[in-house]
PDB file of C-alpha atoms in Angstrom:
ATOM      1  CA  MET A 502     -29.835 -54.581  65.844  1.00 40.00           C
ATOM      2  CA  THR A 503     -26.503 -53.915  64.573  1.00 51.00           C
ATOM      3  CA  THR A 504     -24.678 -53.488  61.360  1.00 58.00           C
ATOM      4  CA  SER A 505     -23.199 -57.059  61.589  1.00 62.00           C
ATOM      5  CA  GLU A 506     -26.972 -58.853  62.269  1.00 63.00           C
ATOM      6  CA  HIS A 507     -28.180 -56.169  59.460  1.00 64.00           C
ATOM      7  CA  LEU A 508     -25.982 -57.978  56.930  1.00 72.00           C
ATOM      8  CA  ARG A 509     -26.221 -61.595  57.880  1.00 67.00           C
ATOM      9  CA  SER A 510     -30.025 -61.606  58.035  1.00 66.00           C
ATOM     10  CA  SER A 511     -30.305 -58.832  54.281  1.00 74.00           C
ATOM     11  CA  THR A 512     -30.966 -61.265  51.934  1.00 83.00           C
ATOM     12  CA  ARG A 513     -29.636 -58.433  49.295  1.00 93.00           C
ATOM     13  CA  PRO A 514     -26.534 -59.729  47.701  1.00 95.00           C
ATOM     14  CA  LEU A 515     -23.379 -58.411  48.784  1.00 97.00           C
ATOM     15  CA  ALA A 516     -21.291 -55.846  46.720  1.00 98.00           C
ATOM     16  CA  LEU A 517     -18.005 -55.098  48.186  1.00 98.00           C
ATOM     17  CA  VAL A 518     -16.492 -51.392  46.364  1.00 98.00           C
ATOM     18  CA  THR A 519     -12.850 -49.399  46.362  1.00 97.00           C
ATOM     19  CA  GLY A 520     -12.684 -46.192  46.203  1.00 95.00           C
ATOM     20  CA  ALA A 521     -16.263 -45.942  46.887  1.00 95.00           C
ATOM     21  CA  ALA A 522     -16.103 -42.286  48.061  1.00 91.00           C
ATOM     22  CA  GLY A 523     -14.648 -41.194  44.629  1.00 86.00           C
ATOM     23  CA  GLY A 524     -15.186 -39.763  41.226  1.00 90.00           C
ATOM     24  CA  ILE A 525     -16.279 -44.015  40.146  1.00 95.00           C
ATOM     25  CA  GLY A 526     -17.388 -45.337  43.270  1.00 95.00           C
ATOM     26  CA  VAL A 527     -19.617 -42.880  44.498  1.00 95.00           C
ATOM     27  CA  PRO A 528     -22.262 -43.261  41.054  1.00 96.00           C
ATOM     28  CA  LEU A 529     -21.367 -47.133  40.886  1.00 97.00           C
ATOM     29  CA  VAL A 530     -22.153 -47.449  44.799  1.00 97.00           C
ATOM     30  CA  SER A 531     -25.433 -45.478  44.127  1.00 96.00           C
ATOM     31  CA  ARG A 532     -26.665 -47.458  40.660  1.00 98.00           C
ATOM     32  CA  LEU A 533     -25.535 -51.153  42.740  1.00 98.00           C
ATOM     33  CA  VAL A 534     -27.744 -50.137  45.719  1.00 97.00           C
ATOM     34  CA  ALA A 535     -30.590 -49.393  42.884  1.00 97.00           C
ATOM     35  CA  ALA A 536     -30.004 -52.700  41.457  1.00 97.00           C
ATOM     36  CA  GLY A 537     -30.656 -54.925  44.594  1.00 97.00           C
ATOM     37  CA  TYR A 538     -27.568 -55.200  45.936  1.00 97.00           C
ATOM     38  CA  HIS A 539     -26.050 -54.071  49.652  1.00 96.00           C
ATOM     39  CA  VAL A 540     -22.278 -52.390  49.384  1.00 96.00           C
ATOM     40  CA  LEU A 541     -19.617 -52.579  51.512  1.00 96.00           C
ATOM     41  CA  ALA A 542     -18.171 -49.496  50.842  1.00 96.00           C
ATOM     42  CA  LEU A 543     -14.565 -48.839  51.127  1.00 97.00           C
ATOM     43  CA  SER A 544     -12.651 -45.777  51.483  1.00 94.00           C
ATOM     44  CA  ARG A 545      -9.362 -44.444  52.910  1.00 90.00           C
ATOM     45  CA  SER A 546     -12.405 -41.857  55.325  1.00 84.00           C
ATOM     46  CA  GLY A 547     -15.270 -44.506  56.125  1.00 75.00           C
ATOM     47  CA  GLY A 548     -18.140 -42.122  55.470  1.00 73.00           C
ATOM     48  CA  ASP A 549     -21.904 -41.953  57.021  1.00 73.00           C
ATOM     49  CA  GLU A 550     -24.077 -45.366  56.688  1.00 79.00           C
ATOM     50  CA  GLN A 551     -26.975 -45.305  54.298  1.00 86.00           C
ATOM     51  CA  PRO A 552     -29.671 -47.564  53.611  1.00 90.00           C
ATOM     52  CA  PHE A 553     -28.071 -50.936  52.149  1.00 93.00           C
ATOM     53  CA  VAL A 554     -24.441 -48.994  52.030  1.00 94.00           C
ATOM     54  CA  THR A 555     -22.029 -50.146  54.378  1.00 94.00           C
ATOM     55  CA  PRO A 556     -19.422 -48.045  54.992  1.00 94.00           C
ATOM     56  CA  ILE A 557     -15.545 -49.633  56.206  1.00 95.00           C
ATOM     57  CA  PRO A 558     -12.361 -47.023  56.411  1.00 95.00           C
ATOM     58  CA  CYS A 559      -9.594 -48.932  54.583  1.00 96.00           C
ATOM     59  CA  ASP A 560      -5.945 -47.436  53.980  1.00 96.00           C
ATOM     60  CA  LEU A 561      -5.439 -49.643  51.335  1.00 96.00           C
ATOM     61  CA  THR A 562      -1.395 -48.945  51.077  1.00 96.00           C
ATOM     62  CA  LYS A 563      -1.578 -50.602  54.688  1.00 96.00           C
ATOM     63  CA  PRO A 564      -1.278 -54.459  54.139  1.00 96.00           C
ATOM     64  CA  GLU A 565      -2.591 -55.307  57.402  1.00 97.00           C
ATOM     65  CA  GLN A 566      -5.729 -52.907  57.270  1.00 97.00           C
ATOM     66  CA  ILE A 567      -6.633 -55.043  53.997  1.00 97.00           C
ATOM     67  CA  GLU A 568      -6.714 -58.410  55.978  1.00 96.00           C
ATOM     68  CA  GLN A 569      -8.712 -56.638  58.874  1.00 96.00           C
ATOM     69  CA  VAL A 570     -11.305 -56.006  56.246  1.00 95.00           C
ATOM     70  CA  VAL A 571     -11.590 -59.549  54.636  1.00 96.00           C
ATOM     71  CA  ALA A 572     -11.650 -60.893  58.305  1.00 95.00           C
ATOM     72  CA  GLN A 573     -14.361 -58.924  59.012  1.00 92.00           C
ATOM     73  CA  ILE A 574     -16.375 -59.873  55.900  1.00 93.00           C
ATOM     74  CA  ALA A 575     -15.752 -63.946  56.669  1.00 93.00           C
ATOM     75  CA  THR A 576     -17.417 -63.289  60.190  1.00 91.00           C
ATOM     76  CA  LEU A 577     -20.570 -62.225  58.673  1.00 89.00           C
ATOM     77  CA  GLY A 578     -20.923 -65.435  57.160  1.00 88.00           C
ATOM     78  CA  ARG A 579     -21.510 -64.117  53.582  1.00 91.00           C
ATOM     79  CA  ARG A 580     -20.280 -64.706  50.489  1.00 95.00           C
ATOM     80  CA  VAL A 581     -19.445 -61.417  48.131  1.00 97.00           C
ATOM     81  CA  GLN A 582     -21.406 -61.775  44.583  1.00 97.00           C
ATOM     82  CA  ALA A 583     -19.507 -58.807  43.050  1.00 98.00           C
ATOM     83  CA  LEU A 584     -15.804 -57.838  44.048  1.00 98.00           C
ATOM     84  CA  VAL A 585     -15.271 -54.027  42.190  1.00 98.00           C
ATOM     85  CA  HIS A 586     -11.680 -52.110  42.775  1.00 98.00           C
ATOM     86  CA  CYS A 587     -12.347 -48.346  42.088  1.00 96.00           C
ATOM     87  CA  ALA A 588      -9.420 -46.764  43.183  1.00 96.00           C
ATOM     88  CA  GLY A 589      -6.547 -45.275  41.624  1.00 94.00           C
ATOM     89  CA  VAL A 590      -3.839 -42.811  41.675  1.00 92.00           C
ATOM     90  CA  ILE A 591      -1.577 -41.314  39.628  1.00 91.00           C
ATOM     91  CA  VAL A 592       1.568 -38.926  40.358  1.00 89.00           C
ATOM     92  CA  PRO A 593       2.778 -37.121  37.183  1.00 86.00           C
ATOM     93  CA  GLN A 594       6.293 -37.223  37.490  1.00 84.00           C
ATOM     94  CA  ARG A 595       9.359 -38.311  35.050  1.00 81.00           C
ATOM     95  CA  MET A 596      11.812 -40.735  36.276  1.00 80.00           C
ATOM     96  CA  GLY A 597      15.018 -38.353  37.480  1.00 73.00           C
ATOM     97  CA  GLY A 598      12.621 -36.726  40.034  1.00 69.00           C
ATOM     98  CA  GLY A 599       9.857 -37.107  41.797  1.00 67.00           C
ATOM     99  CA  ASP A 600      10.089 -39.056  45.696  1.00 81.00           C
ATOM    100  CA  THR A 601      10.071 -43.066  46.368  1.00 88.00           C
ATOM    101  CA  ALA A 602       7.074 -42.196  48.874  1.00 91.00           C
ATOM    102  CA  SER A 603       4.701 -41.741  45.606  1.00 91.00           C
ATOM    103  CA  VAL A 604       6.105 -44.375  43.903  1.00 93.00           C
ATOM    104  CA  SER A 605       5.490 -46.905  46.763  1.00 94.00           C
ATOM    105  CA  CYS A 606       1.331 -45.434  46.628  1.00 95.00           C
ATOM    106  CA  GLN A 607       1.182 -45.842  43.100  1.00 94.00           C
ATOM    107  CA  LEU A 608       1.837 -49.328  43.439  1.00 97.00           C
ATOM    108  CA  ALA A 609       0.341 -49.996  46.483  1.00 97.00           C
ATOM    109  CA  VAL A 610      -3.195 -49.027  45.495  1.00 97.00           C
ATOM    110  CA  ASN A 611      -3.505 -49.260  41.771  1.00 97.00           C
ATOM    111  CA  LEU A 612      -1.640 -53.089  41.934  1.00 98.00           C
ATOM    112  CA  GLU A 613      -1.015 -54.345  44.633  1.00 98.00           C
ATOM    113  CA  ALA A 614      -4.070 -53.879  47.052  1.00 97.00           C
ATOM    114  CA  PRO A 615      -6.214 -54.634  44.147  1.00 98.00           C
ATOM    115  CA  ILE A 616      -4.255 -58.461  43.877  1.00 98.00           C
ATOM    116  CA  LEU A 617      -3.907 -58.692  47.478  1.00 98.00           C
ATOM    117  CA  LEU A 618      -7.919 -58.198  48.053  1.00 98.00           C
ATOM    118  CA  THR A 619      -8.691 -59.725  45.412  1.00 98.00           C
ATOM    119  CA  MET A 620      -6.670 -63.195  46.428  1.00 97.00           C
ATOM    120  CA  LYS A 621      -8.191 -62.683  50.777  1.00 97.00           C
ATOM    121  CA  LEU A 622     -11.888 -62.162  49.000  1.00 97.00           C
ATOM    122  CA  LEU A 623     -11.755 -65.264  46.477  1.00 97.00           C
ATOM    123  CA  PRO A 624     -12.754 -68.056  49.389  1.00 96.00           C
ATOM    124  CA  HIS A 625     -15.885 -65.587  49.980  1.00 96.00           C
ATOM    125  CA  ILE A 626     -17.087 -65.480  46.452  1.00 97.00           C
ATOM    126  CA  PRO A 627     -18.966 -67.701  44.889  1.00 97.00           C
ATOM    127  CA  SER A 628     -19.904 -69.592  41.291  1.00 97.00           C
ATOM    128  CA  GLY A 629     -21.235 -67.102  39.276  1.00 96.00           C
ATOM    129  CA  GLY A 630     -19.428 -63.775  41.434  1.00 97.00           C
ATOM    130  CA  HIS A 631     -17.737 -61.659  39.433  1.00 98.00           C
ATOM    131  CA  VAL A 632     -14.599 -59.628  39.800  1.00 98.00           C
ATOM    132  CA  VAL A 633     -13.993 -56.018  37.985  1.00 98.00           C
ATOM    133  CA  PHE A 634     -11.230 -53.997  37.259  1.00 98.00           C
ATOM    134  CA  ILE A 635     -11.786 -50.021  36.763  1.00 97.00           C
ATOM    135  CA  ASN A 636      -8.356 -50.387  34.686  1.00 96.00           C
ATOM    136  CA  SER A 637      -6.894 -47.692  32.177  1.00 92.00           C
ATOM    137  CA  MET A 638      -6.205 -47.109  28.769  1.00 88.00           C
ATOM    138  CA  ALA A 639      -2.659 -46.378  30.391  1.00 89.00           C
ATOM    139  CA  ALA A 640      -2.203 -50.000  30.469  1.00 90.00           C
ATOM    140  CA  LEU A 641      -2.100 -49.873  27.032  1.00 86.00           C
ATOM    141  CA  VAL A 642      -0.187 -47.058  26.111  1.00 82.00           C
ATOM    142  CA  PRO A 643       2.565 -45.567  27.392  1.00 81.00           C
ATOM    143  CA  LEU A 644       2.314 -42.436  29.114  1.00 81.00           C
ATOM    144  CA  GLU A 645       4.722 -39.656  28.586  1.00 81.00           C
ATOM    145  CA  GLY A 646       5.508 -38.616  32.296  1.00 83.00           C
ATOM    146  CA  SER A 647       3.772 -41.395  34.222  1.00 88.00           C
ATOM    147  CA  SER A 648       5.521 -44.083  34.118  1.00 91.00           C
ATOM    148  CA  ILE A 649       4.828 -45.500  37.730  1.00 93.00           C
ATOM    149  CA  TYR A 650       1.305 -45.129  37.082  1.00 93.00           C
ATOM    150  CA  THR A 651       1.553 -46.971  33.610  1.00 93.00           C
ATOM    151  CA  ALA A 652       3.645 -49.861  34.765  1.00 95.00           C
ATOM    152  CA  SER A 653       0.945 -50.012  37.761  1.00 97.00           C
ATOM    153  CA  LYS A 654      -1.876 -50.464  35.324  1.00 96.00           C
ATOM    154  CA  PHE A 655      -0.006 -53.119  32.820  1.00 95.00           C
ATOM    155  CA  GLY A 656       0.615 -55.252  35.471  1.00 97.00           C
ATOM    156  CA  LEU A 657      -3.204 -54.975  36.415  1.00 97.00           C
ATOM    157  CA  ARG A 658      -3.959 -56.053  33.360  1.00 95.00           C
ATOM    158  CA  GLY A 659      -1.629 -59.049  33.183  1.00 96.00           C
ATOM    159  CA  PHE A 660      -3.032 -59.900  36.805  1.00 98.00           C
ATOM    160  CA  ALA A 661      -6.965 -59.591  35.559  1.00 97.00           C
ATOM    161  CA  LEU A 662      -6.038 -61.966  32.316  1.00 96.00           C
ATOM    162  CA  SER A 663      -4.204 -64.548  34.542  1.00 98.00           C
ATOM    163  CA  LEU A 664      -6.309 -64.867  37.407  1.00 98.00           C
ATOM    164  CA  ALA A 665      -9.718 -65.207  34.920  1.00 98.00           C
ATOM    165  CA  GLN A 666      -7.607 -68.259  33.844  1.00 97.00           C
ATOM    166  CA  ASP A 667      -7.323 -69.308  37.446  1.00 97.00           C
ATOM    167  CA  VAL A 668     -10.690 -69.128  38.239  1.00 97.00           C
ATOM    168  CA  ARG A 669     -12.439 -70.363  35.075  1.00 96.00           C
ATOM    169  CA  LYS A 670     -13.514 -73.467  36.792  1.00 95.00           C
ATOM    170  CA  ARG A 671     -14.757 -71.823  39.710  1.00 96.00           C
ATOM    171  CA  GLY A 672     -17.224 -70.107  37.637  1.00 97.00           C
ATOM    172  CA  ILE A 673     -16.117 -66.912  38.907  1.00 98.00           C
ATOM    173  CA  HIS A 674     -15.983 -64.041  36.298  1.00 98.00           C
ATOM    174  CA  VAL A 675     -13.157 -61.819  35.506  1.00 98.00           C
ATOM    175  CA  SER A 676     -13.873 -58.437  33.726  1.00 98.00           C
ATOM    176  CA  SER A 677     -11.685 -55.140  33.072  1.00 97.00           C
ATOM    177  CA  VAL A 678     -12.860 -51.386  32.334  1.00 97.00           C
ATOM    178  CA  PHE A 679     -10.488 -49.963  30.449  1.00 95.00           C
ATOM    179  CA  PRO A 680     -11.407 -46.031  29.933  1.00 93.00           C
ATOM    180  CA  GLY A 681      -9.309 -42.964  28.741  1.00 86.00           C
ATOM    181  CA  ALA A 682      -9.686 -39.880  31.014  1.00 85.00           C
ATOM    182  CA  VAL A 683     -12.944 -39.659  33.319  1.00 90.00           C
ATOM    183  CA  ASP A 684     -13.822 -36.844  34.317  1.00 88.00           C
ATOM    184  CA  THR A 685     -12.972 -36.658  37.928  1.00 87.00           C
ATOM    185  CA  PRO A 686     -10.879 -35.020  40.478  1.00 84.00           C
ATOM    186  CA  MET A 687      -8.601 -37.321  40.090  1.00 85.00           C
ATOM    187  CA  LEU A 688      -8.265 -36.202  36.219  1.00 84.00           C
ATOM    188  CA  LYS A 689      -7.931 -32.729  37.620  1.00 84.00           C
ATOM    189  CA  ARG A 690      -5.465 -32.919  39.974  1.00 84.00           C
ATOM    190  CA  GLU A 691      -3.489 -34.631  37.495  1.00 81.00           C
ATOM    191  CA  ILE A 692      -3.879 -31.898  35.105  1.00 81.00           C
ATOM    192  CA  ASP A 693      -2.764 -29.468  38.336  1.00 81.00           C
ATOM    193  CA  ASN A 694       0.325 -31.616  37.970  1.00 78.00           C
ATOM    194  CA  GLY A 695       1.599 -31.739  34.288  1.00 77.00           C
ATOM    195  CA  GLY A 696      -0.232 -34.802  33.790  1.00 77.00           C
ATOM    196  CA  SER A 697      -0.519 -36.565  29.671  1.00 79.00           C
ATOM    197  CA  PRO A 698      -2.154 -34.282  26.703  1.00 79.00           C
ATOM    198  CA  LEU A 699      -3.152 -38.206  25.455  1.00 79.00           C
ATOM    199  CA  ASN A 700      -5.791 -38.071  27.664  1.00 78.00           C
ATOM    200  CA  PHE A 701      -7.685 -35.427  26.062  1.00 80.00           C
ATOM    201  CA  VAL A 702      -7.065 -37.622  22.210  1.00 79.00           C
ATOM    202  CA  THR A 703     -10.998 -38.439  22.843  1.00 82.00           C
ATOM    203  CA  ALA A 704     -13.559 -36.457  25.425  1.00 85.00           C
ATOM    204  CA  PRO A 705     -13.351 -37.518  29.430  1.00 84.00           C
ATOM    205  CA  ALA A 706     -16.037 -39.961  29.880  1.00 90.00           C
ATOM    206  CA  THR A 707     -18.409 -39.312  32.843  1.00 94.00           C
ATOM    207  CA  ALA A 708     -17.738 -40.950  36.438  1.00 95.00           C
ATOM    208  CA  ASP A 709     -21.274 -42.123  36.087  1.00 96.00           C
ATOM    209  CA  GLY A 710     -21.188 -43.342  32.107  1.00 96.00           C
ATOM    210  CA  ILE A 711     -18.080 -45.671  33.577  1.00 96.00           C
ATOM    211  CA  ALA A 712     -20.405 -46.905  36.545  1.00 97.00           C
ATOM    212  CA  ALA A 713     -23.012 -47.678  34.231  1.00 97.00           C
ATOM    213  CA  ILE A 714     -20.487 -49.662  32.008  1.00 97.00           C
ATOM    214  CA  VAL A 715     -19.837 -52.202  35.266  1.00 98.00           C
ATOM    215  CA  MET A 716     -23.484 -52.541  35.861  1.00 97.00           C
ATOM    216  CA  GLY A 717     -24.053 -53.739  32.236  1.00 97.00           C
ATOM    217  CA  LEU A 718     -21.142 -56.279  33.064  1.00 97.00           C
ATOM    218  CA  LEU A 719     -22.212 -57.658  35.827  1.00 97.00           C
ATOM    219  CA  ARG A 720     -25.650 -58.304  34.170  1.00 96.00           C
ATOM    220  CA  ARG A 721     -23.435 -59.730  30.914  1.00 96.00           C
ATOM    221  CA  PRO A 722     -19.775 -60.507  31.926  1.00 95.00           C
ATOM    222  CA  ARG A 723     -17.073 -59.438  29.339  1.00 95.00           C
ATOM    223  CA  ALA A 724     -13.369 -59.942  29.479  1.00 94.00           C
ATOM    224  CA  GLU A 725     -12.717 -56.288  28.859  1.00 94.00           C
ATOM    225  CA  VAL A 726     -14.197 -53.602  27.806  1.00 94.00           C
ATOM    226  CA  PHE A 727     -12.514 -50.083  26.347  1.00 91.00           C
ATOM    227  CA  CYS A 728     -13.950 -46.708  26.628  1.00 86.00           C
ATOM    228  CA  PRO A 729     -14.368 -45.438  23.785  1.00 77.00           C
ATOM    229  CA  SER A 730     -14.207 -48.460  22.120  1.00 79.00           C
ATOM    230  CA  SER A 731     -12.375 -46.851  18.893  1.00 73.00           C
ATOM    231  CA  ASP A 732      -9.349 -45.549  21.301  1.00 72.00           C
ATOM    232  CA  GLY A 733      -9.730 -49.671  22.587  1.00 70.00           C
ATOM    233  CA  ILE A 734      -8.803 -50.720  19.035  1.00 75.00           C
ATOM    234  CA  LEU A 735      -5.627 -48.177  17.963  1.00 71.00           C
ATOM    235  CA  ALA A 736      -4.273 -48.928  21.716  1.00 72.00           C
ATOM    236  CA  GLN A 737      -4.052 -52.604  21.465  1.00 75.00           C
ATOM    237  CA  LEU A 738      -3.208 -52.208  17.924  1.00 73.00           C
ATOM    238  CA  MET A 739      -0.184 -49.815  18.608  1.00 71.00           C
ATOM    239  CA  LEU A 740       0.659 -52.220  21.097  1.00 70.00           C
ATOM    240  CA  MET A 741       1.666 -54.833  18.500  1.00 72.00           C
ATOM    241  CA  MET A 742       3.438 -52.091  16.994  1.00 71.00           C
ATOM    242  CA  PRO A 743       5.590 -49.910  18.855  1.00 73.00           C
ATOM    243  CA  ARG A 744       7.309 -48.224  15.656  1.00 76.00           C
ATOM    244  CA  VAL A 745       3.717 -47.384  14.639  1.00 74.00           C
ATOM    245  CA  TRP A 746       2.969 -45.863  18.001  1.00 74.00           C
ATOM    246  CA  ARG A 747       5.878 -43.818  18.008  1.00 76.00           C
ATOM    247  CA  LEU A 748       5.319 -42.624  14.195  1.00 79.00           C
ATOM    248  CA  ILE A 749       1.860 -41.450  15.214  1.00 78.00           C
ATOM    249  CA  LEU A 750       2.454 -40.172  18.694  1.00 79.00           C
ATOM    250  CA  PRO A 751       3.351 -36.752  17.547  1.00 83.00           C
ATOM    251  CA  ILE A 752      -0.006 -36.605  16.256  1.00 84.00           C
ATOM    252  CA  LEU A 753      -2.087 -37.672  19.122  1.00 83.00           C
ATOM    253  CA  LEU A 754      -0.550 -35.857  21.136  1.00 84.00           C
ATOM    254  CA  LYS A 755      -1.557 -32.686  18.651  1.00 89.00           C
ATOM    255  CA  LYS A 756      -4.805 -34.116  19.072  1.00 84.00           C
ATOM    256  CA  GLY A 757      -5.029 -34.046  22.960  1.00 85.00           C
ATOM    257  CA  ARG A 758      -3.189 -31.006  23.695  1.00 87.00           C
ATOM    258  CA  LYS A 759      -5.898 -29.614  21.354  1.00 89.00           C
ATOM    259  CA  GLY A 760      -8.708 -31.396  23.261  1.00 86.00           C
ATOM    260  CA  LEU A 761      -6.976 -30.639  26.670  1.00 84.00           C
ATOM    261  CA  ARG A 762      -7.909 -26.920  26.105  1.00 85.00           C
ATOM    262  CA  LYS A 763     -11.399 -27.203  25.000  1.00 86.00           C
ATOM    263  CA  TYR A 764     -11.893 -29.729  28.290  1.00 80.00           C
ATOM    264  CA  LEU A 765     -10.073 -26.671  30.086  1.00 82.00           C
ATOM    265  CA  ASP A 766     -12.191 -23.791  28.602  1.00 81.00           C
ATOM    266  CA  GLY A 767     -15.377 -25.805  29.598  1.00 78.00           C
ATOM    267  CA  GLN A 768     -14.534 -26.083  33.283  1.00 75.00           C
ATOM    268  CA  GLY A 769     -13.954 -21.821  33.005  1.00 65.00           C
ATOM    269  CA  ARG A 770      -9.763 -22.571  33.184  1.00 61.00           C
ATOM    270  CA  CYS A 771      -7.085 -21.475  30.674  1.00 50.00           C
TER     271      CYS A 771
END
């Protein structure tokens, strides 16, 4: 039996996960399989097929590959019960420096790809289906030195909130998760390239912890979840009052630098 035939005959609901080979994607795929899903696992490299996991290579910076993936799914004749956008990329750089390629990559992966994939896949998501965006606290808190990443995450939040209104009458749920820092290879690369100390105002979450939050949302939908919730309250307050944000920013940066040192000590780095 071919992969396509196996998927057509499977009684498991389908879930599609982008960034499936990344930090949050790996434990999320495992949790989805354990919960009874068959997972279409998108990543740049594809990966090895496992029981109830079908790897699909896809470079999210290339719209034509996204369209090919959706066309491939359409041939299955199956609905996608859960679409989870995990893929993300950050390249810290101050305006006036850096390169346009990194700008294009961040906007493509963090914002354009989730929009395009969701738009193209919506006809294959049934009533009761769910779209989940792994966003970032950067969608509420501007990160110095990461303005492009921040812009992409602000935009993603706006898209998710508007999408929820567009699909409400179809019975499709839309949720966003806003972690602070998550202890993944992406965070380590960000640190090495001068990322913001604000990531460490509170201790980084684990990738599996964020995956568990996503599973909770699939069982009981909510529009937005902030992790930790205390950071979410502060971030939303500061978003409404930018002047207060500027006043407390030095305090948060001091706390963040202390948290970064503690994190690096725990990693055996100095």
